[in-house]
Amino acid sequence: MKFAEDRIHVKIQDKANQVYQVPESVFARPESTSSASDSNLVFDIVEEPFSFSISRAGSEETLFDTSAASLVFESQYLRLRTSLPEDPYLYGLGEHSDPYRLNTTNSVRTLWNQDSYGIPAGANLYGAQPFYLENRDSGSHGVFLLNSNGMDVMINNTPEDGQFLEYNTLGGVLDFYFFAGPSPKSVTQQYAQVAGLPAFQPYWGLGFHQCRYGYPDAFAVAEVVYNYSQANIPLETMWTDIDYMDRRLIFTTDPERYPREKLRALVSHLHDNDQHYIVMVDPAAGYQDYPPVNRAIEENVLLLRANGSAWLGVVWPGVTVFPDWFAENIGDYWNNEFELFFNPEDGIDIDGLWIDMNEPSSFGCINMCKN
């Protein structure tokens, strides 16, 4: 356990320390800044049968109590349950298609990143943040589980078990941070001290932006920019989706609909009027004989199957390959592709980037199930 004034860090791990944990190089841990006696939260433990609880100092209100069910800790399955007040006000647990306040009866929140459109209510989406905020009349608190494995978080209320929240995780460790709040704002600030702050927005990012899929050519984009000026609407930034690409291949422009010289002229016009331009880039590259893929193969930065062949998916250009973000020189490769395509001298001089489908996304897998 480690303490801060408004935070307690509790970690349960295997004695041999053989189970995967999120490395500090990927997710830096904050330093503990106080002792248990100075914290606004109190940790209590029961050794047999094992359970622990988190409560507020002073009021002794219980915020998290694992005695609701026995803890399971195996190499590929972890389970931990906490009891909750009746009909709790819960928020968070990643991106999803639920209402903002989470359903608290017979609900399973899956934390497994997926890109999908036309999904039903209650489905998981891009972001997987195993953090929730609970709001009570007595105040708010937060719970963050630092675990990168796929998991289901079950929220339910039954006559036998009452109201509860249960983690079912495919592996890793139980690495919890509890935040005292007591306001939703302070919970968010305390969580940010652990998870980190978002990138600072440029001032122009707060202006009026125009973005959509389906502009047929560069002339249509230019017409939109012109119409804004004619209507005296202060357009700050124009965006372009994958429409500008040649056959949906990243780091290309369509030679007929979006010729590079026309795009460069459009960007110059925007910049001359103190406006900005953003385009989309997907990580998936069409598995074709063209320079970005050829360089990726030469530099061995693609995601591979166990037998050494490229892992193939299906995205906008058809059959695709994917960068391996853990390859040793992936940063050099990816940065070089951007420098070649987006350089101001003869490329597309963008002001920002629309990064899509990076968690990652494939419309189907065409690899065989066996190597």
Coordinates of C-alpha atoms in Angstrom, one line a residue:
M1 CA 0.0 0.0 0.0
K2 CA 1.0 3.6 -0.7
F3 CA -0.7 6.7 0.5
A4 CA -1.3 10.3 -0.6
E5 CA -3.6 12.8 1.0
D6 CA -6.5 11.9 -1.3
R7 CA -5.3 8.6 -2.7
I8 CA -4.6 5.0 -1.6
H9 CA -2.7 2.6 -3.9
V10 CA -3.4 -1.1 -3.2
K11 CA -1.7 -3.9 -5.3
I12 CA -2.3 -7.6 -5.1
Q13 CA 0.2 -9.7 -7.1
D14 CA 1.6 -13.2 -7.3
K15 CA 4.4 -13.9 -4.9
A16 CA 6.8 -14.9 -7.7
N17 CA 5.9 -11.8 -9.7
Q18 CA 5.5 -13.7 -13.0
V19 CA 2.2 -12.2 -14.1
Y20 CA 2.3 -9.4 -16.6
Q21 CA 2.1 -5.8 -15.2
V22 CA 1.9 -2.6 -17.1
P23 CA 5.5 -1.4 -17.3
E24 CA 6.4 1.9 -15.7
S25 CA 8.0 2.9 -19.0
V26 CA 4.5 2.8 -20.5
F27 CA 2.5 4.1 -17.5
A28 CA 4.6 6.0 -14.9
R29 CA 3.5 5.6 -11.3
P30 CA 3.1 8.6 -9.0
E31 CA 5.1 8.9 -5.9
S32 CA 3.5 8.4 -2.5
T33 CA 3.4 11.7 -0.7
S34 CA 2.1 11.0 2.8
S35 CA 1.6 8.3 5.5
A36 CA -1.5 6.4 6.3
S37 CA -2.3 8.7 9.2
D38 CA -2.4 11.7 6.9
S39 CA -4.6 10.2 4.2
N40 CA -8.3 11.0 3.8
L41 CA -8.9 7.3 3.1
V42 CA -8.5 4.3 5.4
F43 CA -7.4 0.8 4.4
D44 CA -8.6 -2.2 6.4
I45 CA -7.8 -5.9 5.8
V46 CA -9.3 -9.1 7.0
E47 CA -6.9 -12.0 6.6
E48 CA -9.3 -15.0 6.9
P49 CA -11.2 -15.2 4.6
F50 CA -9.2 -12.5 2.8
S51 CA -10.9 -9.2 2.0
F52 CA -10.1 -5.5 2.3
S53 CA -12.1 -2.3 2.4
I54 CA -11.6 1.4 1.7
S55 CA -13.4 4.0 3.8
R56 CA -13.3 7.7 4.5
A57 CA -11.3 8.9 7.4
G58 CA -13.6 10.7 9.9
S59 CA -17.0 9.6 8.7
E60 CA -15.9 5.9 8.3
E61 CA -18.2 5.6 5.3
T62 CA -17.2 2.5 3.3
L63 CA -16.4 3.1 -0.3
F64 CA -15.1 -0.2 -1.5
D65 CA -15.6 -3.6 0.3
T66 CA -14.3 -6.9 -1.2
S67 CA -16.0 -9.1 1.4
A68 CA -19.0 -9.3 -1.0
A69 CA -17.4 -12.4 -2.6
S70 CA -14.3 -14.5 -2.5
L71 CA -11.3 -13.2 -4.4
V72 CA -9.9 -15.3 -7.3
F73 CA -6.3 -14.8 -8.4
E74 CA -5.1 -17.2 -11.2
S75 CA -2.6 -16.6 -14.0
Q76 CA -5.3 -16.1 -16.6
Y77 CA -8.3 -15.2 -14.5
L78 CA -8.9 -12.6 -11.7
R79 CA -12.1 -11.9 -9.9
L80 CA -12.8 -9.3 -7.3
R81 CA -16.2 -8.0 -6.2
T82 CA -17.2 -4.9 -4.2
S83 CA -20.6 -4.2 -2.6
L84 CA -22.3 -0.9 -3.6
P85 CA -25.3 1.1 -2.2
E86 CA -28.7 0.5 -3.8
D87 CA -29.1 2.1 -7.2
P88 CA -25.7 3.7 -7.3
Y89 CA -24.7 6.6 -9.5
L90 CA -21.8 5.2 -11.5
Y91 CA -19.9 6.8 -14.4
G92 CA -17.0 5.8 -16.5
L93 CA -15.5 2.4 -17.4
G94 CA -14.3 3.3 -20.9
E95 CA -16.1 4.4 -24.0
H96 CA -19.4 2.7 -24.6
S97 CA -22.8 3.3 -26.2
D98 CA -24.7 3.3 -22.8
P99 CA -26.2 6.4 -21.3
Y100 CA -23.7 8.6 -19.4
R101 CA -24.9 7.1 -16.0
L102 CA -24.1 3.3 -16.1
N103 CA -26.9 0.8 -15.9
T104 CA -26.7 -0.9 -12.5
T105 CA -28.8 -4.0 -13.1
N106 CA -27.7 -7.0 -15.1
S107 CA -25.1 -5.0 -16.9
V108 CA -21.7 -6.1 -18.2
R109 CA -19.2 -3.5 -19.3
T110 CA -16.6 -5.1 -21.5
L111 CA -13.2 -3.3 -21.6
W112 CA -11.9 -4.5 -25.0
N113 CA -11.2 -1.9 -27.6
Q114 CA -13.3 -2.1 -30.7
D115 CA -14.1 0.1 -33.7
S116 CA -17.6 -0.6 -34.9
Y117 CA -20.4 1.4 -36.3
G118 CA -24.1 0.6 -36.0
I119 CA -23.5 -1.1 -32.7
P120 CA -26.4 -1.8 -30.2
A121 CA -26.8 0.0 -27.0
G122 CA -24.5 -1.2 -24.2
A123 CA -21.6 -2.1 -26.5
N124 CA -18.0 -1.3 -25.8
L125 CA -16.1 1.2 -28.2
Y126 CA -12.6 2.6 -28.7
G127 CA -11.3 3.6 -25.3
A128 CA -10.8 1.2 -22.4
Q129 CA -10.2 3.0 -19.2
P130 CA -10.9 0.8 -16.1
F131 CA -11.9 3.8 -14.0
Y132 CA -15.2 4.6 -12.5
L133 CA -16.6 7.5 -10.5
E134 CA -19.4 6.9 -8.0
N135 CA -21.4 9.9 -6.8
R136 CA -23.2 9.8 -3.5
D137 CA -25.1 12.3 -1.3
S138 CA -22.1 12.2 1.0
G139 CA -19.6 12.9 -1.9
S140 CA -17.9 11.4 -4.8
H141 CA -15.0 9.0 -5.0
G142 CA -13.1 7.2 -7.8
V143 CA -11.6 3.7 -8.4
F144 CA -9.0 2.9 -11.0
L145 CA -7.7 -0.6 -11.8
L146 CA -4.3 -0.4 -13.6
N147 CA -4.7 -3.6 -15.7
S148 CA -4.3 -3.8 -19.5
N149 CA -5.9 -7.2 -19.9
G150 CA -9.3 -7.7 -21.4
M151 CA -12.0 -7.7 -18.8
D152 CA -15.7 -7.6 -18.0
V153 CA -17.0 -5.4 -15.3
M154 CA -20.3 -6.8 -14.1
I155 CA -22.8 -4.5 -12.3
N156 CA -25.9 -6.1 -10.9
N157 CA -28.4 -6.2 -8.0
T158 CA -29.8 -9.6 -7.0
P159 CA -31.8 -10.7 -3.9
E160 CA -28.9 -13.1 -2.9
D161 CA -25.9 -10.7 -3.4
G162 CA -27.4 -7.2 -3.2
Q163 CA -25.9 -4.4 -5.3
F164 CA -22.4 -5.1 -6.5
L165 CA -19.7 -4.4 -9.0
E166 CA -17.4 -7.2 -10.0
Y167 CA -14.2 -7.3 -12.1
N168 CA -13.5 -10.4 -14.2
T169 CA -10.1 -10.0 -15.8
L170 CA -8.1 -12.3 -18.1
G171 CA -4.8 -11.8 -16.3
G172 CA -2.4 -9.4 -14.8
V173 CA -2.6 -8.1 -11.2
L174 CA -5.1 -6.3 -9.1
D175 CA -3.5 -2.8 -9.0
F176 CA -6.0 -0.4 -7.6
Y177 CA -5.9 3.4 -7.0
F178 CA -8.7 4.8 -4.8
F179 CA -9.5 8.6 -5.0
A180 CA -11.2 10.4 -2.1
G181 CA -12.8 13.3 -4.0
P182 CA -15.1 14.4 -2.5
S183 CA -16.4 16.3 -5.5
P184 CA -16.6 14.9 -9.1
K185 CA -14.1 17.6 -10.1
S186 CA -11.6 16.7 -7.4
V187 CA -11.9 13.0 -8.2
T188 CA -11.1 13.8 -11.8
Q189 CA -8.1 15.9 -10.8
Q190 CA -6.8 13.1 -8.5
Y191 CA -7.2 10.5 -11.2
A192 CA -5.3 12.8 -13.6
Q193 CA -2.4 12.9 -11.2
V194 CA -2.1 9.1 -11.7
A195 CA -3.2 8.7 -15.4
G196 CA -1.6 11.9 -16.7
L197 CA -3.1 15.0 -18.2
P198 CA -4.3 15.3 -21.8
A199 CA -2.3 17.2 -24.4
F200 CA -2.7 20.9 -24.3
Q201 CA -5.1 22.2 -27.0
P202 CA -3.8 24.8 -29.4
Y203 CA -5.8 28.0 -29.2
W204 CA -7.1 27.6 -32.8
G205 CA -8.4 24.1 -31.8
L206 CA -11.1 25.9 -29.9
G207 CA -12.5 27.6 -33.0
F208 CA -15.2 26.6 -35.5
H209 CA -14.3 23.4 -37.4
Q210 CA -15.8 21.8 -40.5
C211 CA -15.5 18.0 -41.0
R212 CA -17.4 15.2 -42.8
Y213 CA -16.9 12.1 -44.9
G214 CA -17.7 12.2 -48.6
Y215 CA -16.3 15.3 -50.2
P216 CA -15.9 14.1 -53.8
D217 CA -12.9 16.2 -54.7
A218 CA -10.6 19.0 -53.7
F219 CA -12.9 21.5 -55.5
A220 CA -15.8 20.5 -53.2
V221 CA -13.6 21.1 -50.2
A222 CA -12.6 24.5 -51.5
E223 CA -16.2 25.4 -52.2
V224 CA -17.1 24.7 -48.6
V225 CA -14.3 27.0 -47.4
Y226 CA -15.5 29.7 -49.8
N227 CA -19.1 29.4 -48.7
Y228 CA -18.1 29.9 -45.1
S229 CA -16.4 33.2 -46.0
Q230 CA -19.3 34.3 -48.1
A231 CA -21.6 33.6 -45.1
N232 CA -19.3 35.5 -42.8
I233 CA -18.9 32.4 -40.6
P234 CA -15.4 32.4 -39.0
L235 CA -14.2 28.9 -40.1
E236 CA -11.0 28.1 -38.1
T237 CA -10.1 24.7 -39.5
M238 CA -11.1 22.5 -42.5
W239 CA -10.9 18.7 -42.2
T240 CA -10.7 16.0 -44.8
D241 CA -11.5 12.4 -44.3
I242 CA -10.0 9.4 -46.2
D243 CA -11.6 10.9 -49.4
Y244 CA -8.3 12.5 -50.4
M245 CA -6.4 9.2 -50.6
D246 CA -5.6 7.2 -53.7
R247 CA -7.7 4.0 -53.4
R248 CA -7.8 4.6 -49.6
L249 CA -4.0 4.0 -49.3
I250 CA -2.5 6.1 -46.5
F251 CA 0.3 8.6 -47.4
T252 CA -1.2 9.0 -51.0
T253 CA -3.4 11.6 -52.7
D254 CA -5.9 10.7 -55.5
P255 CA -4.3 12.0 -58.7
E256 CA -7.6 12.8 -60.3
R257 CA -9.9 13.9 -57.4
Y258 CA -7.3 15.3 -55.0
P259 CA -4.2 16.0 -57.0
R260 CA -1.4 17.1 -54.8
E261 CA -0.9 20.5 -56.4
K262 CA -4.6 21.3 -55.8
L263 CA -4.4 20.3 -52.2
R264 CA -1.3 22.3 -51.7
A265 CA -3.0 25.4 -53.2
L266 CA -6.0 24.8 -50.9
V267 CA -3.7 24.6 -47.8
S268 CA -1.9 27.8 -48.9
H269 CA -5.2 29.6 -49.3
L270 CA -6.2 28.6 -45.8
H271 CA -2.9 29.6 -44.3
D272 CA -2.9 32.9 -46.1
N273 CA -6.2 33.6 -44.3
D274 CA -4.9 32.4 -40.9
Q275 CA -6.9 29.1 -41.1
H276 CA -5.9 25.5 -40.7
Y277 CA -6.1 22.1 -42.3
I278 CA -6.3 18.6 -40.9
V279 CA -6.5 15.2 -42.6
M280 CA -7.1 11.7 -41.5
V281 CA -4.4 9.0 -41.4
D282 CA -5.2 5.3 -40.5
P283 CA -2.5 3.0 -39.2
A284 CA -3.6 0.2 -41.5
A285 CA -1.7 0.2 -44.8
G286 CA -3.0 -1.4 -48.0
Y287 CA -1.0 -4.6 -48.6
Q288 CA 0.2 -3.4 -52.0
D289 CA 3.4 -2.7 -53.8
Y290 CA 3.9 0.9 -52.8
P291 CA 6.6 2.8 -50.9
P292 CA 5.2 3.0 -47.4
V293 CA 4.5 -0.7 -47.3
N294 CA 7.8 -1.6 -49.0
R295 CA 9.7 0.4 -46.5
A296 CA 7.8 -1.2 -43.6
I297 CA 8.7 -4.6 -44.9
E298 CA 12.4 -3.7 -45.3
E299 CA 12.6 -2.2 -41.8
N300 CA 10.7 -5.1 -40.2
V301 CA 8.1 -3.0 -38.5
L302 CA 4.9 -4.8 -39.4
L303 CA 2.7 -6.9 -37.1
L304 CA 3.6 -10.5 -37.9
R305 CA 2.0 -13.9 -37.2
A306 CA 3.8 -16.6 -35.3
N307 CA 5.2 -18.1 -38.6
G308 CA 6.8 -14.7 -39.6
S309 CA 4.2 -13.8 -42.3
A310 CA 2.4 -10.4 -42.1
W311 CA -0.8 -10.3 -40.1
L312 CA -3.5 -9.4 -42.6
G313 CA -6.7 -7.6 -42.0
V314 CA -9.4 -5.8 -44.0
V315 CA -9.8 -2.1 -43.7
W316 CA -10.7 0.7 -46.2
P317 CA -8.1 -0.2 -49.0
G318 CA -9.0 -3.9 -48.8
V319 CA -6.3 -6.3 -47.5
T320 CA -4.1 -4.4 -45.1
V321 CA -1.1 -4.8 -42.9
F322 CA -0.5 -3.1 -39.6
P323 CA 2.5 -1.4 -37.9
D324 CA 3.8 -3.2 -34.9
W325 CA 4.0 -0.4 -32.3
F326 CA 6.4 -2.4 -30.2
A327 CA 8.9 -2.9 -33.0
E328 CA 12.3 -1.5 -32.1
N329 CA 12.5 1.2 -34.8
I330 CA 8.7 1.7 -35.3
G331 CA 9.0 5.4 -34.2
D332 CA 11.7 6.1 -36.8
Y333 CA 9.7 4.5 -39.6
W334 CA 6.4 6.2 -38.8
N335 CA 8.0 9.6 -38.3
N336 CA 9.8 9.3 -41.6
E337 CA 6.5 8.5 -43.5
F338 CA 5.0 11.7 -42.0
E339 CA 8.0 13.8 -42.9
L340 CA 8.0 12.5 -46.5
F341 CA 4.3 13.0 -47.1
F342 CA 3.5 16.1 -45.0
N343 CA 6.6 18.1 -45.5
P344 CA 5.8 21.8 -46.3
E345 CA 8.1 22.0 -49.3
D346 CA 6.4 19.5 -51.6
G347 CA 3.9 17.6 -49.4
I348 CA 0.6 18.5 -47.7
D349 CA 1.4 21.1 -45.1
I350 CA -1.1 20.1 -42.5
D351 CA -1.6 21.8 -39.1
G352 CA -3.0 18.7 -37.2
L353 CA -3.8 15.1 -37.7
W354 CA -6.9 13.1 -37.4
I355 CA -5.8 9.7 -36.1
D356 CA -8.5 7.1 -36.6
M357 CA -8.9 3.3 -36.0
N358 CA -5.7 3.2 -33.9
E359 CA -7.0 0.8 -31.2
P360 CA -6.7 -1.2 -33.7
S361 CA -9.5 -1.9 -36.2
S362 CA -10.1 -4.5 -38.9
F363 CA -13.4 -5.3 -40.7
G364 CA -12.4 -8.9 -40.9
C365 CA -9.4 -11.2 -40.5
I366 CA -8.2 -13.2 -43.5
N367 CA -5.4 -15.1 -41.7
M368 CA -5.8 -18.8 -41.3
C369 CA -6.4 -19.9 -37.7
K370 CA -3.3 -22.1 -37.8
N371 CA 0.3 -21.2 -38.6

